[in-house]
């Protein structure tokens, strides 16, 4: 089963658990975000990846320049550990970590969560790659991925128990569009997946193929 087949099956199995009114708010927000065209304006193939310096879950600081010094980088932005679709996507990437590193690349994930939340996520899923904290989505904004939740959607998330005020360090309404990039050593984006639909993610097989194309 592909990752997106797994995500679709998860959505079908869990969507009935969300109250109908809340579900309608979520669907309306999804439609509006897609119609905004933001995904098309985000960093894409041929662009230069903005540099960043972000804290990792283990307390160290990770920079894009240092990662690129070792080879290509697979950079993935996710919403947070509270998002089950993000957890499934990160788990799928972890399963392919050996294939990614075998191609000489480094994998790194970025979310707006505070480092303690990133550490909990890393330990829970036994992730073998850096998980970085982009408080306020400042780095995501440079990539064209940052957006603010509509008030009614933020209220729905709060009603579902997602404490974004705490886990995002006082930036509860700002999230990144889930996106994954393959960045060459000269910081050029060689492959990109950007979609406002958080239920759809980059297929690990596609990014592996993109890494193969670099060589």
mmCIF file of C-alpha atoms in Angstrom:
data_model
loop_
_atom_site.group_PDB
_atom_site.id
_atom_site.type_symbol
_atom_site.label_atom_id
_atom_site.label_comp_id
_atom_site.label_asym_id
_atom_site.label_seq_id
_atom_site.Cartn_x
_atom_site.Cartn_y
_atom_site.Cartn_z
ATOM 1 C CA UNK A 1 0.000 0.000 0.000
ATOM 2 C CA UNK A 2 1.323 3.425 -0.928
ATOM 3 C CA UNK A 3 1.535 6.151 1.684
ATOM 4 C CA UNK A 4 -1.349 8.068 0.137
ATOM 5 C CA UNK A 5 -3.490 4.935 0.008
ATOM 6 C CA UNK A 6 -2.767 4.487 3.713
ATOM 7 C CA UNK A 7 -3.651 8.125 4.417
ATOM 8 C CA UNK A 8 -6.909 7.830 2.470
ATOM 9 C CA UNK A 9 -7.847 4.642 4.318
ATOM 10 C CA UNK A 10 -7.117 6.320 7.639
ATOM 11 C CA UNK A 11 -9.296 9.294 6.697
ATOM 12 C CA UNK A 12 -12.187 7.032 5.717
ATOM 13 C CA UNK A 13 -11.919 5.055 8.941
ATOM 14 C CA UNK A 14 -11.780 8.099 11.238
ATOM 15 C CA UNK A 15 -13.851 10.809 9.566
ATOM 16 C CA UNK A 16 -17.071 9.582 11.162
ATOM 17 C CA UNK A 17 -15.594 10.297 14.604
ATOM 18 C CA UNK A 18 -15.569 14.052 13.947
ATOM 19 C CA UNK A 19 -18.854 15.912 14.621
ATOM 20 C CA UNK A 20 -20.691 16.819 11.412
ATOM 21 C CA UNK A 21 -20.538 20.585 12.029
ATOM 22 C CA UNK A 22 -16.803 20.457 12.697
ATOM 23 C CA UNK A 23 -16.277 18.268 9.644
ATOM 24 C CA UNK A 24 -18.060 20.819 7.457
ATOM 25 C CA UNK A 25 -15.850 23.626 8.790
ATOM 26 C CA UNK A 26 -12.744 21.569 8.003
ATOM 27 C CA UNK A 27 -13.893 20.750 4.481
ATOM 28 C CA UNK A 28 -14.799 24.385 3.776
ATOM 29 C CA UNK A 29 -11.395 25.554 5.015
ATOM 30 C CA UNK A 30 -9.704 22.933 2.826
ATOM 31 C CA UNK A 31 -11.592 24.130 -0.254
ATOM 32 C CA UNK A 32 -10.819 27.774 0.447
ATOM 33 C CA UNK A 33 -7.137 27.087 1.010
ATOM 34 C CA UNK A 34 -6.855 25.100 -2.211
ATOM 35 C CA UNK A 35 -8.614 27.890 -4.108
ATOM 36 C CA UNK A 36 -6.178 30.471 -2.713
ATOM 37 C CA UNK A 37 -3.452 29.151 -5.006
ATOM 38 C CA UNK A 38 -0.832 29.265 -2.259
ATOM 39 C CA UNK A 39 0.642 25.890 -3.216
ATOM 40 C CA UNK A 40 1.441 27.234 -6.672
ATOM 41 C CA UNK A 41 3.216 30.257 -5.210
ATOM 42 C CA UNK A 42 5.416 28.250 -2.824
ATOM 43 C CA UNK A 43 9.049 27.404 -3.510
ATOM 44 C CA UNK A 44 9.225 24.896 -6.339
ATOM 45 C CA UNK A 45 11.606 23.099 -8.676
ATOM 46 C CA UNK A 46 14.421 25.322 -9.898
ATOM 47 C CA UNK A 47 14.207 27.706 -6.966
ATOM 48 C CA UNK A 48 16.930 28.246 -4.393
ATOM 49 C CA UNK A 49 16.181 26.836 -0.942
ATOM 50 C CA UNK A 50 16.338 29.568 1.723
ATOM 51 C CA UNK A 51 19.005 28.922 4.343
ATOM 52 C CA UNK A 52 17.884 28.173 7.881
ATOM 53 C CA UNK A 53 19.337 27.601 11.342
ATOM 54 C CA UNK A 54 16.870 25.803 13.622
ATOM 55 C CA UNK A 55 16.957 23.998 16.976
ATOM 56 C CA UNK A 56 16.700 20.218 16.884
ATOM 57 C CA UNK A 57 14.893 17.982 19.348
ATOM 58 C CA UNK A 58 18.226 16.977 20.935
ATOM 59 C CA UNK A 59 19.175 20.568 21.754
ATOM 60 C CA UNK A 60 21.614 21.085 18.900
ATOM 61 C CA UNK A 61 21.258 23.631 16.109
ATOM 62 C CA UNK A 62 20.978 22.409 12.528
ATOM 63 C CA UNK A 63 21.685 24.555 9.486
ATOM 64 C CA UNK A 64 20.861 23.878 5.874
ATOM 65 C CA UNK A 65 24.418 24.757 4.881
ATOM 66 C CA UNK A 66 25.828 22.078 7.192
ATOM 67 C CA UNK A 67 23.407 19.484 5.835
ATOM 68 C CA UNK A 68 24.232 20.347 2.230
ATOM 69 C CA UNK A 69 27.940 20.055 2.956
ATOM 70 C CA UNK A 70 27.361 16.304 3.272
ATOM 71 C CA UNK A 71 25.202 15.902 0.171
ATOM 72 C CA UNK A 72 21.647 16.446 -1.055
ATOM 73 C CA UNK A 73 18.903 17.115 1.482
ATOM 74 C CA UNK A 74 15.356 15.808 1.734
ATOM 75 C CA UNK A 75 13.491 18.527 3.625
ATOM 76 C CA UNK A 76 9.944 17.878 4.791
ATOM 77 C CA UNK A 77 7.600 20.325 6.506
ATOM 78 C CA UNK A 78 4.822 18.889 8.683
ATOM 79 C CA UNK A 79 2.101 20.394 10.863
ATOM 80 C CA UNK A 80 2.875 18.705 14.167
ATOM 81 C CA UNK A 81 2.699 15.551 16.247
ATOM 82 C CA UNK A 82 -0.984 16.307 16.948
ATOM 83 C CA UNK A 83 -1.761 15.628 13.256
ATOM 84 C CA UNK A 84 -2.223 11.881 12.609
ATOM 85 C CA UNK A 85 -1.535 12.347 8.898
ATOM 86 C CA UNK A 86 1.856 13.872 9.750
ATOM 87 C CA UNK A 87 2.656 10.930 11.998
ATOM 88 C CA UNK A 88 1.887 8.454 9.220
ATOM 89 C CA UNK A 89 3.996 10.450 6.756
ATOM 90 C CA UNK A 90 6.977 10.687 9.118
ATOM 91 C CA UNK A 91 6.762 6.983 9.862
ATOM 92 C CA UNK A 92 6.822 6.230 6.129
ATOM 93 C CA UNK A 93 9.924 8.401 5.722
ATOM 94 C CA UNK A 94 11.594 6.642 8.640
ATOM 95 C CA UNK A 95 10.957 3.322 6.930
ATOM 96 C CA UNK A 96 12.843 4.612 3.875
ATOM 97 C CA UNK A 97 15.633 6.336 5.800
ATOM 98 C CA UNK A 98 18.138 3.655 4.866
ATOM 99 C CA UNK A 99 17.323 4.090 1.170
ATOM 100 C CA UNK A 100 17.642 7.859 1.482
ATOM 101 C CA UNK A 101 21.023 7.742 3.192
ATOM 102 C CA UNK A 102 22.229 5.053 0.767
ATOM 103 C CA UNK A 103 21.799 7.658 -1.936
ATOM 104 C CA UNK A 104 24.054 10.045 -0.043
ATOM 105 C CA UNK A 105 21.233 12.308 1.131
ATOM 106 C CA UNK A 106 20.229 13.670 4.532
ATOM 107 C CA UNK A 107 16.621 13.725 5.725
ATOM 108 C CA UNK A 108 15.347 16.473 8.022
ATOM 109 C CA UNK A 109 11.834 17.398 9.186
ATOM 110 C CA UNK A 110 10.571 20.824 10.261
ATOM 111 C CA UNK A 111 7.434 21.820 12.178
ATOM 112 C CA UNK A 112 6.286 24.816 14.253
ATOM 113 C CA UNK A 113 6.336 22.743 17.447
ATOM 114 C CA UNK A 114 8.500 23.588 20.447
ATOM 115 C CA UNK A 115 11.614 21.375 20.841
ATOM 116 C CA UNK A 116 10.086 19.357 23.702
ATOM 117 C CA UNK A 117 7.227 18.300 21.438
ATOM 118 C CA UNK A 118 9.677 17.399 18.682
ATOM 119 C CA UNK A 119 11.639 15.304 21.167
ATOM 120 C CA UNK A 120 8.512 13.437 22.234
ATOM 121 C CA UNK A 121 7.679 12.761 18.591
ATOM 122 C CA UNK A 122 11.215 11.563 17.852
ATOM 123 C CA UNK A 123 11.176 9.158 20.774
ATOM 124 C CA UNK A 124 7.658 7.883 20.104
ATOM 125 C CA UNK A 125 8.351 6.987 16.490
ATOM 126 C CA UNK A 126 12.062 6.212 16.963
ATOM 127 C CA UNK A 127 12.980 8.656 14.241
ATOM 128 C CA UNK A 128 16.558 8.492 13.040
ATOM 129 C CA UNK A 129 16.671 11.932 11.447
ATOM 130 C CA UNK A 130 16.680 15.489 12.844
ATOM 131 C CA UNK A 131 13.317 17.009 13.774
ATOM 132 C CA UNK A 132 13.577 20.798 13.909
ATOM 133 C CA UNK A 133 11.462 23.511 15.530
ATOM 134 C CA UNK A 134 10.387 26.463 13.398
ATOM 135 C CA UNK A 135 8.498 28.542 15.965
ATOM 136 C CA UNK A 136 6.109 30.964 14.315
ATOM 137 C CA UNK A 137 6.798 29.298 10.941
ATOM 138 C CA UNK A 138 9.456 31.880 10.057
ATOM 139 C CA UNK A 139 11.354 29.381 7.906
ATOM 140 C CA UNK A 140 8.161 27.980 6.398
ATOM 141 C CA UNK A 141 7.243 31.534 5.418
ATOM 142 C CA UNK A 142 10.499 31.893 3.467
ATOM 143 C CA UNK A 143 9.523 28.756 1.532
ATOM 144 C CA UNK A 144 6.049 30.165 0.855
ATOM 145 C CA UNK A 145 4.379 27.547 3.046
ATOM 146 C CA UNK A 146 3.199 29.478 6.111
ATOM 147 C CA UNK A 147 -0.480 30.311 6.527
ATOM 148 C CA UNK A 148 -2.888 31.300 9.288
ATOM 149 C CA UNK A 149 -5.821 29.086 10.211
ATOM 150 C CA UNK A 150 -9.267 30.632 9.772
ATOM 151 C CA UNK A 151 -10.792 31.479 13.138
ATOM 152 C CA UNK A 152 -13.564 28.892 12.820
ATOM 153 C CA UNK A 153 -11.070 26.146 11.950
ATOM 154 C CA UNK A 154 -8.810 27.132 14.843
ATOM 155 C CA UNK A 155 -11.855 26.828 17.119
ATOM 156 C CA UNK A 156 -12.596 23.351 15.747
ATOM 157 C CA UNK A 157 -9.022 22.219 16.392
ATOM 158 C CA UNK A 158 -9.263 23.532 19.934
ATOM 159 C CA UNK A 159 -12.565 21.678 20.439
ATOM 160 C CA UNK A 160 -10.862 18.476 19.275
ATOM 161 C CA UNK A 161 -8.213 18.877 21.968
ATOM 162 C CA UNK A 162 -5.336 20.153 19.842
ATOM 163 C CA UNK A 163 -3.525 22.562 22.167
ATOM 164 C CA UNK A 164 -1.687 24.497 19.478
ATOM 165 C CA UNK A 165 -1.147 27.448 21.810
ATOM 166 C CA UNK A 166 1.149 25.262 23.931
ATOM 167 C CA UNK A 167 2.802 22.995 21.371
ATOM 168 C CA UNK A 168 3.503 25.848 18.956
ATOM 169 C CA UNK A 169 5.004 28.103 21.605
ATOM 170 C CA UNK A 170 2.362 30.822 21.528
ATOM 171 C CA UNK A 171 1.697 30.737 17.766
ATOM 172 C CA UNK A 172 -1.517 28.704 17.702
ATOM 173 C CA UNK A 173 -2.936 29.805 14.362
ATOM 174 C CA UNK A 174 0.130 29.579 12.120
ATOM 175 C CA UNK A 175 0.955 26.325 10.319
ATOM 176 C CA UNK A 176 2.941 25.226 7.263
ATOM 177 C CA UNK A 177 1.488 23.593 4.192
ATOM 178 C CA UNK A 178 2.876 20.036 4.276
ATOM 179 C CA UNK A 179 5.667 19.937 1.703
ATOM 180 C CA UNK A 180 8.722 17.881 0.813
ATOM 181 C CA UNK A 181 11.761 19.021 -1.176
ATOM 182 C CA UNK A 182 14.818 17.361 -2.648
ATOM 183 C CA UNK A 183 17.555 19.980 -2.505
ATOM 184 C CA UNK A 184 20.830 19.595 -4.403
ATOM 185 C CA UNK A 185 24.167 20.519 -2.849
ATOM 186 C CA UNK A 186 24.094 23.962 -4.470
ATOM 187 C CA UNK A 187 20.757 24.625 -2.673
ATOM 188 C CA UNK A 188 18.727 24.237 -5.879
ATOM 189 C CA UNK A 189 15.365 22.523 -5.485
ATOM 190 C CA UNK A 190 15.382 19.525 -7.824
ATOM 191 C CA UNK A 191 12.046 17.990 -6.796
ATOM 192 C CA UNK A 192 9.107 19.305 -4.809
ATOM 193 C CA UNK A 193 5.783 18.180 -3.417
ATOM 194 C CA UNK A 194 3.511 20.943 -2.067
ATOM 195 C CA UNK A 195 -0.201 20.434 -1.460
ATOM 196 C CA UNK A 196 -2.650 22.408 0.677
ATOM 197 C CA UNK A 197 -4.518 19.136 1.298
ATOM 198 C CA UNK A 198 -2.885 17.879 4.510
ATOM 199 C CA UNK A 199 -4.316 14.418 3.802
ATOM 200 C CA UNK A 200 -2.024 14.046 0.787
ATOM 201 C CA UNK A 201 1.753 13.717 1.145
ATOM 202 C CA UNK A 202 4.862 13.058 -0.903
ATOM 203 C CA UNK A 203 5.286 9.400 -1.772
ATOM 204 C CA UNK A 204 8.632 8.098 -0.487
ATOM 205 C CA UNK A 205 9.106 6.168 -3.744
ATOM 206 C CA UNK A 206 8.838 9.421 -5.714
ATOM 207 C CA UNK A 207 11.445 11.234 -3.657
ATOM 208 C CA UNK A 208 13.772 8.232 -3.924
ATOM 209 C CA UNK A 209 13.378 8.422 -7.699
ATOM 210 C CA UNK A 210 14.189 12.136 -7.516
ATOM 211 C CA UNK A 211 17.366 11.367 -5.571
ATOM 212 C CA UNK A 212 18.299 8.790 -8.201
ATOM 213 C CA UNK A 213 17.883 11.459 -10.884
ATOM 214 C CA UNK A 214 20.532 13.591 -9.155
ATOM 215 C CA UNK A 215 23.121 11.002 -10.033
#
